[in-house]
């Protein structure tokens, strides 16, 4: 048995690998005083869809993969960060014919790293896969034990709750639907299941597709990758009739089988309640890294500049002209120069269905003027002038708000 534990500010996470018995990974949450046995598994199933849509194989064989038969396992225990490394191979069908015949003649080598950090309650996940099989879909399954009434995910400026399953998922043909109403859902940053007692969130670094599986307990299924070989495929299980894309013919796309090495990353957060603003903030903390650039000349012959247009920024900022946001209960969206290049545009939004009466405040390094802008960057009104701190007024449910911050020298230069 290989195991390690780390005490976090909010919970104790105890990850155990029983690779000599059933190859499972178990999780213990101190907040709930509850074990989640075999909370993380891998699913491999056939995919007889196309690059547009998943569709199960007509003769499918779904495999639930665990962590038996490891070729390497190790832990790293530090004062701030601890990691669990697992390395092995999963035997799977090579193609749809092998899946129909239940032959394990394909394989995926994997290296899985689970990381814990004292400064957060996330379980960071990174999995490197060498895929040597065709026409299949791979997903991670999180055994949440929730009893959620709906799934939750994010939209560009908010949060959406969707039913677990469409009411016509089983009788869509009788209802004369042209295709199956999908229970697979898109997301941008986060996919979540929560009830009145617990919340499970997956923060993505790439994948954008999830599904809730109703079994003995609710499973949050996150797509790792899909390997398929056609741009469009006619007469699939989920979509009878013409193919998507080019309706008159099937277009082979062998590279979309994704044979070779792939990397999948994300974070798992298990806690007692769901807070949309905090989860979006957590996403920014986990995915935003330093900005880098190369100082080099562009070869205008091999790389024509018209293919890489760059808008010059005339805004010149001094070191003391900084902006700090504090005590935010709304989500930071973007920051850029204003359209007239005289100030800085900040956009925030309230993703919830509730009023945020204390959305937070701005602190400025030097005196500034603050204006409210519309989504096009045009001034709607002046909020305050010659200030070094601004407490934002309440945000309505779903409100998107844009501020223009103009430091005094910018105003003089722009003629305001």
Coordinates of C-alpha atoms in Angstrom, one line a residue:
X1 CA 0.0 0.0 0.0
X2 CA 1.2 3.5 -0.9
X3 CA -0.3 6.4 0.9
X4 CA 0.2 10.0 2.1
X5 CA -1.8 12.8 3.8
X6 CA -1.5 16.5 4.2
X7 CA -3.3 18.9 6.5
X8 CA -4.8 21.8 4.6
X9 CA -6.5 25.0 6.0
X10 CA -10.0 23.7 5.3
X11 CA -9.7 20.0 5.3
X12 CA -7.5 16.9 5.6
X13 CA -7.0 15.1 2.4
X14 CA -5.8 11.6 2.7
X15 CA -5.0 9.9 -0.6
X16 CA -4.4 6.2 -0.5
X17 CA -3.4 3.9 -3.3
X18 CA -4.2 0.2 -2.7
X19 CA -2.4 -1.0 -5.8
X20 CA -1.9 -4.5 -4.4
X21 CA -5.6 -5.1 -3.9
X22 CA -8.1 -3.2 -6.0
X23 CA -6.1 -0.3 -7.5
X24 CA -8.2 2.4 -6.0
X25 CA -7.6 5.9 -4.9
X26 CA -9.5 7.0 -1.7
X27 CA -10.2 10.5 -0.4
X28 CA -11.0 11.6 3.1
X29 CA -12.5 15.0 3.8
X30 CA -12.1 16.4 7.4
X31 CA -15.0 18.9 7.0
X32 CA -17.5 16.1 6.4
X33 CA -15.6 13.4 8.3
X34 CA -16.3 11.2 5.4
X35 CA -14.3 8.8 3.2
X36 CA -14.8 8.7 -0.6
X37 CA -13.6 5.3 -1.6
X38 CA -12.4 4.9 -5.2
X39 CA -13.4 8.5 -5.8
X40 CA -11.4 8.8 -9.0
X41 CA -11.6 6.3 -11.9
X42 CA -11.1 6.3 -15.7
X43 CA -13.7 5.3 -18.3
X44 CA -12.9 4.2 -21.8
X45 CA -15.8 3.7 -24.3
X46 CA -16.3 3.5 -28.0
X47 CA -17.0 6.6 -30.0
X48 CA -18.7 6.1 -33.4
X49 CA -19.4 9.8 -33.8
X50 CA -17.4 12.5 -35.7
X51 CA -15.5 15.6 -35.0
X52 CA -18.7 17.4 -34.3
X53 CA -20.5 15.1 -31.9
X54 CA -19.9 12.1 -29.7
X55 CA -22.0 9.1 -30.4
X56 CA -21.6 5.7 -28.7
X57 CA -20.5 2.7 -30.7
X58 CA -23.3 0.5 -32.1
X59 CA -21.6 -2.4 -30.3
X60 CA -20.1 -0.7 -27.4
X61 CA -18.0 -2.1 -24.5
X62 CA -17.4 0.4 -21.8
X63 CA -14.4 -0.2 -19.5
X64 CA -13.9 1.2 -16.0
X65 CA -10.2 1.5 -15.6
X66 CA -8.4 1.6 -12.2
X67 CA -4.8 1.8 -11.1
X68 CA -3.9 -1.9 -10.8
X69 CA -0.7 -3.2 -12.4
X70 CA 1.4 0.0 -11.9
X71 CA 4.9 0.0 -13.2
X72 CA 5.9 2.9 -11.0
X73 CA 4.5 4.7 -8.0
X74 CA 6.0 7.3 -5.7
X75 CA 5.2 10.2 -3.4
X76 CA 6.8 13.6 -2.7
X77 CA 6.1 15.0 0.7
X78 CA 7.0 18.7 1.3
X79 CA 6.2 21.4 3.8
X80 CA 3.9 23.2 1.3
X81 CA 3.2 20.7 -1.5
X82 CA 2.8 16.9 -1.6
X83 CA 2.4 14.8 -4.8
X84 CA 1.4 11.3 -5.7
X85 CA 2.7 9.8 -8.9
X86 CA 1.2 6.8 -10.7
X87 CA 2.5 5.2 -13.9
X88 CA 1.1 2.3 -15.8
X89 CA -0.7 1.0 -18.8
X90 CA -4.3 0.4 -19.6
X91 CA -5.2 -2.3 -22.0
X92 CA -8.2 -1.3 -24.2
X93 CA -9.7 -2.3 -27.6
X94 CA -7.7 -1.0 -30.5
X95 CA -10.7 -0.1 -32.7
X96 CA -14.5 -0.5 -33.0
X97 CA -14.2 -4.1 -34.4
X98 CA -12.0 -5.1 -31.4
X99 CA -14.5 -3.4 -29.1
X100 CA -17.3 -5.4 -30.6
X101 CA -15.3 -8.6 -30.2
X102 CA -14.2 -7.6 -26.7
X103 CA -10.5 -7.8 -27.5
X104 CA -7.9 -5.8 -25.5
X105 CA -5.4 -5.3 -28.3
X106 CA -4.8 -1.6 -27.9
X107 CA -3.3 0.3 -25.0
X108 CA -2.8 3.7 -23.3
X109 CA 0.3 4.4 -21.2
X110 CA -0.4 6.9 -18.5
X111 CA 1.4 9.0 -15.9
X112 CA -0.9 10.6 -13.3
X113 CA 0.1 13.2 -10.8
X114 CA -2.2 14.3 -7.9
X115 CA -0.9 17.4 -6.0
X116 CA -2.0 18.9 -2.7
X117 CA -1.0 22.4 -1.5
X118 CA -1.3 23.7 2.1
X119 CA -2.5 27.1 0.8
X120 CA -5.6 25.8 -1.0
X121 CA -8.2 23.1 -0.9
X122 CA -7.6 21.9 -4.5
X123 CA -6.5 18.6 -5.7
X124 CA -4.5 19.4 -8.8
X125 CA -4.5 16.7 -11.5
X126 CA -2.1 16.2 -14.4
X127 CA -2.3 13.1 -16.6
X128 CA -0.1 12.4 -19.6
X129 CA -1.4 9.7 -21.9
X130 CA 0.2 7.9 -24.8
X131 CA -2.9 6.9 -26.8
X132 CA -2.5 3.8 -29.1
X133 CA -6.2 3.1 -30.0
X134 CA -8.8 4.4 -32.3
X135 CA -12.5 5.5 -32.1
X136 CA -12.9 5.9 -28.4
X137 CA -13.6 8.4 -25.7
X138 CA -11.7 8.7 -22.4
X139 CA -13.2 10.4 -19.3
X140 CA -12.3 10.8 -15.6
X141 CA -15.2 9.9 -13.3
X142 CA -15.5 11.6 -9.9
X143 CA -17.7 9.7 -7.4
X144 CA -19.3 12.7 -5.7
X145 CA -22.0 11.1 -3.6
X146 CA -24.1 14.2 -4.2
X147 CA -27.8 14.3 -4.7
X148 CA -27.9 17.3 -7.0
X149 CA -31.1 18.3 -8.7
X150 CA -29.2 19.8 -11.6
X151 CA -25.7 20.3 -13.0
X152 CA -24.0 23.6 -12.8
X153 CA -21.4 25.2 -15.1
X154 CA -20.3 28.6 -16.2
X155 CA -21.1 30.8 -19.2
X156 CA -19.2 33.8 -20.5
X157 CA -20.6 36.1 -17.8
X158 CA -22.6 33.8 -15.5
X159 CA -23.6 30.4 -14.2
X160 CA -26.2 28.1 -15.7
X161 CA -28.1 25.2 -14.0
X162 CA -29.2 22.4 -16.3
X163 CA -31.3 19.3 -15.7
X164 CA -29.3 16.1 -15.2
X165 CA -31.2 14.4 -18.0
X166 CA -33.6 15.7 -20.7
X167 CA -37.1 14.3 -20.0
X168 CA -37.2 12.9 -23.6
X169 CA -33.8 11.2 -23.5
X170 CA -35.4 7.8 -23.8
X171 CA -38.3 8.6 -26.2
X172 CA -36.9 11.2 -28.5
X173 CA -37.6 9.1 -31.6
X174 CA -41.2 8.8 -30.6
X175 CA -41.3 12.5 -30.1
X176 CA -40.1 12.9 -33.8
X177 CA -36.8 14.6 -32.7
X178 CA -34.1 14.7 -35.4
X179 CA -31.4 13.7 -32.9
X180 CA -31.0 12.7 -29.3
X181 CA -31.3 15.5 -26.8
X182 CA -27.9 15.3 -25.2
X183 CA -27.2 15.0 -21.5
X184 CA -23.6 16.0 -22.2
X185 CA -23.0 19.6 -21.2
X186 CA -20.4 22.3 -22.3
X187 CA -18.5 24.4 -19.8
X188 CA -15.8 27.1 -20.0
X189 CA -14.0 27.1 -16.7
X190 CA -15.9 24.9 -14.2
X191 CA -18.3 22.0 -14.0
X192 CA -20.1 21.4 -10.6
X193 CA -22.5 19.2 -8.7
X194 CA -23.8 20.3 -5.4
X195 CA -26.6 19.8 -2.9
X196 CA -27.3 21.2 0.5
X197 CA -24.5 19.3 2.1
X198 CA -21.6 19.1 -0.4
X199 CA -20.1 20.5 -3.6
X200 CA -17.8 19.0 -6.1
X201 CA -16.1 21.2 -8.8
X202 CA -13.8 20.5 -11.6
X203 CA -11.7 23.4 -12.9
X204 CA -10.4 22.8 -16.4
X205 CA -7.2 23.7 -18.1
X206 CA -8.5 22.7 -21.5
X207 CA -11.4 20.2 -21.8
X208 CA -14.9 21.7 -22.2
X209 CA -17.3 18.7 -22.0
X210 CA -19.0 17.0 -19.0
X211 CA -21.9 14.7 -18.1
X212 CA -23.6 13.6 -14.9
X213 CA -24.1 9.9 -14.6
X214 CA -26.9 8.7 -12.4
X215 CA -25.8 5.4 -10.8
X216 CA -25.8 4.4 -7.2
X217 CA -24.2 7.8 -6.6
X218 CA -23.9 10.7 -9.0
X219 CA -20.7 10.7 -11.0
X220 CA -19.2 13.8 -12.5
X221 CA -17.7 12.6 -15.9
X222 CA -15.2 15.0 -17.5
X223 CA -14.1 14.2 -21.0
X224 CA -10.3 13.8 -21.3
X225 CA -10.3 13.3 -25.1
X226 CA -12.2 11.8 -28.0
X227 CA -10.4 10.0 -30.8
X228 CA -12.5 9.8 -34.0
X229 CA -11.7 9.5 -37.7
X230 CA -14.2 11.5 -39.7
X231 CA -15.2 15.2 -40.1
X232 CA -18.9 14.1 -40.4
X233 CA -20.4 10.7 -40.1
X234 CA -24.0 9.8 -41.2
X235 CA -26.5 7.6 -39.3
X236 CA -25.0 7.6 -35.9
X237 CA -26.8 6.3 -32.9
X238 CA -27.5 9.8 -31.6
X239 CA -28.1 11.5 -34.9
X240 CA -29.8 9.4 -37.7
X241 CA -29.6 10.7 -41.3
X242 CA -27.0 13.0 -43.0
X243 CA -23.6 13.6 -41.6
X244 CA -22.7 16.9 -39.9
X245 CA -20.6 19.3 -42.0
X246 CA -20.6 18.0 -45.6
X247 CA -23.9 16.2 -45.9
X248 CA -23.1 14.3 -49.1
X249 CA -20.0 12.4 -48.0
X250 CA -17.8 11.2 -45.2
X251 CA -14.5 13.0 -44.9
X252 CA -11.7 11.0 -43.3
X253 CA -9.6 13.0 -40.7
X254 CA -7.1 10.4 -39.4
X255 CA -5.2 12.9 -37.3
X256 CA -8.3 13.5 -35.2
X257 CA -7.9 10.0 -33.8
X258 CA -5.3 11.7 -31.5
X259 CA -2.9 8.9 -31.5
X260 CA 0.2 9.7 -29.5
X261 CA 1.0 11.7 -26.4
X262 CA -1.6 13.9 -24.8
X263 CA -1.7 16.0 -21.6
X264 CA -4.8 16.6 -19.5
X265 CA -4.9 19.0 -16.6
X266 CA -7.4 20.4 -14.1
X267 CA -8.3 20.7 -10.4
X268 CA -10.8 19.0 -8.2
X269 CA -12.4 20.9 -5.3
X270 CA -14.6 19.0 -2.7
X271 CA -16.2 21.2 -0.1
X272 CA -19.5 21.8 1.8
X273 CA -21.0 24.5 -0.3
X274 CA -20.8 26.1 -3.8
X275 CA -19.9 29.7 -4.3
X276 CA -19.7 30.7 -8.0
X277 CA -17.6 33.8 -7.4
X278 CA -15.0 32.0 -5.4
X279 CA -14.8 29.2 -7.9
X280 CA -14.2 31.7 -10.8
X281 CA -11.5 33.4 -8.6
X282 CA -10.0 30.0 -8.0
X283 CA -9.9 29.3 -11.7
X284 CA -8.0 32.5 -12.3
X285 CA -5.5 31.5 -9.6
X286 CA -4.9 28.1 -11.0
X287 CA -4.6 28.9 -14.7
X288 CA -3.1 32.4 -15.0
X289 CA 0.7 32.3 -15.3
X290 CA 3.3 34.9 -16.1
X291 CA 3.3 36.7 -19.4
X292 CA 6.2 36.1 -21.7
X293 CA 7.4 37.5 -25.0
X294 CA 10.4 37.3 -27.2
X295 CA 12.2 40.5 -28.3
X296 CA 12.9 39.7 -32.0
X297 CA 12.5 41.0 -35.5
X298 CA 9.8 39.7 -37.8
X299 CA 11.0 38.4 -41.2
X300 CA 8.5 40.3 -43.4
X301 CA 9.2 37.9 -46.3
X302 CA 8.5 34.6 -44.6
X303 CA 6.0 36.1 -42.0
X304 CA 4.0 38.9 -43.6
X305 CA 3.0 41.4 -41.0
X306 CA -0.6 41.5 -42.3
X307 CA -1.1 38.0 -40.8
X308 CA -0.2 39.3 -37.4
X309 CA -1.7 42.7 -36.8
X310 CA -0.9 44.4 -33.6
X311 CA -2.7 47.4 -32.2
X312 CA -0.2 49.9 -30.8
X313 CA -1.0 51.1 -27.3
X314 CA -0.3 54.8 -26.8
X315 CA -1.1 54.6 -23.1
X316 CA 2.0 55.4 -21.1
X317 CA 1.8 54.4 -17.4
X318 CA 3.9 55.4 -14.5
X319 CA 5.0 53.1 -11.8
X320 CA 2.8 54.7 -9.2
X321 CA -0.3 54.4 -11.3
X322 CA -1.4 51.0 -10.1
X323 CA -4.8 49.6 -9.3
X324 CA -5.7 47.1 -6.7
X325 CA -9.0 45.3 -6.2
X326 CA -9.9 44.3 -2.7
X327 CA -12.6 42.1 -1.0
X328 CA -14.3 41.2 -4.3
X329 CA -17.6 39.3 -4.2
X330 CA -17.9 39.7 -8.0
X331 CA -15.7 38.2 -10.7
X332 CA -12.9 40.1 -12.4
X333 CA -13.3 39.6 -16.2
X334 CA -10.8 41.7 -18.1
X335 CA -8.4 44.7 -18.1
X336 CA -7.2 46.7 -21.1
X337 CA -6.6 50.2 -22.3
X338 CA -9.7 52.3 -23.0
X339 CA -10.7 52.8 -26.6
X340 CA -9.3 56.3 -26.6
X341 CA -6.0 55.1 -25.1
X342 CA -6.4 57.6 -22.2
X343 CA -7.2 55.2 -19.3
X344 CA -7.6 51.7 -18.2
X345 CA -10.8 49.7 -18.7
X346 CA -11.8 47.2 -16.0
X347 CA -14.7 44.8 -16.4
X348 CA -16.3 42.8 -13.6
X349 CA -19.5 40.8 -13.4
X350 CA -21.9 39.1 -10.9
X351 CA -22.4 35.5 -12.0
X352 CA -25.1 34.8 -9.4
X353 CA -28.8 35.3 -9.2
X354 CA -28.4 37.4 -6.0
X355 CA -27.6 41.0 -5.5
X356 CA -24.0 41.6 -4.3
X357 CA -24.5 44.5 -1.9
X358 CA -20.8 44.7 -1.1
X359 CA -19.0 43.8 -4.3
X360 CA -15.6 45.2 -3.2
X361 CA -13.4 48.2 -3.7
X362 CA -10.6 49.7 -5.8
X363 CA -7.4 51.2 -4.4
X364 CA -5.3 53.5 -6.6
X365 CA -1.6 54.4 -6.4
X366 CA -2.3 58.0 -7.2
X367 CA -5.4 60.2 -7.6
X368 CA -7.7 59.0 -10.4
X369 CA -11.0 59.7 -12.1
X370 CA -13.5 56.8 -12.4
X371 CA -16.1 56.6 -15.1
X372 CA -18.8 54.0 -15.9
X373 CA -18.5 52.7 -19.5
X374 CA -20.8 50.6 -21.7
X375 CA -19.8 47.3 -23.3
X376 CA -18.4 49.3 -26.3
X377 CA -16.1 51.3 -24.0
X378 CA -18.0 54.5 -24.4
X379 CA -18.5 56.7 -21.4
X380 CA -21.9 56.6 -19.7
X381 CA -21.3 58.7 -16.6
X382 CA -18.6 60.0 -14.3
X383 CA -18.6 58.2 -10.9
X384 CA -16.0 60.1 -9.0
X385 CA -12.9 62.4 -9.6
X386 CA -9.6 62.9 -7.8
X387 CA -9.9 59.9 -5.5
X388 CA -7.6 57.1 -4.3
X389 CA -10.2 54.6 -3.2
X390 CA -13.6 53.6 -4.6
X391 CA -16.2 51.3 -3.0
X392 CA -18.3 49.8 -5.8
X393 CA -22.1 50.2 -5.6
X394 CA -24.2 47.0 -5.4
X395 CA -24.2 44.6 -8.4
X396 CA -27.6 43.4 -9.7
X397 CA -28.0 39.6 -10.4
X398 CA -26.1 38.8 -13.6
X399 CA -24.9 42.4 -14.0
X400 CA -21.8 43.2 -16.2
X401 CA -20.1 46.4 -15.3
X402 CA -17.2 48.3 -17.0
X403 CA -15.1 51.0 -15.3
X404 CA -12.8 53.5 -16.9
X405 CA -9.9 54.5 -14.6
X406 CA -8.1 57.7 -15.7
X407 CA -5.1 59.0 -13.8
X408 CA -4.7 62.7 -13.8
X409 CA -1.8 63.0 -16.2
X410 CA -3.8 60.9 -18.7
X411 CA -6.7 63.3 -18.6
X412 CA -4.4 66.3 -19.3
X413 CA -2.8 64.5 -22.3
X414 CA -6.1 63.4 -23.7
X415 CA -7.7 66.8 -23.3
X416 CA -10.5 65.7 -20.9

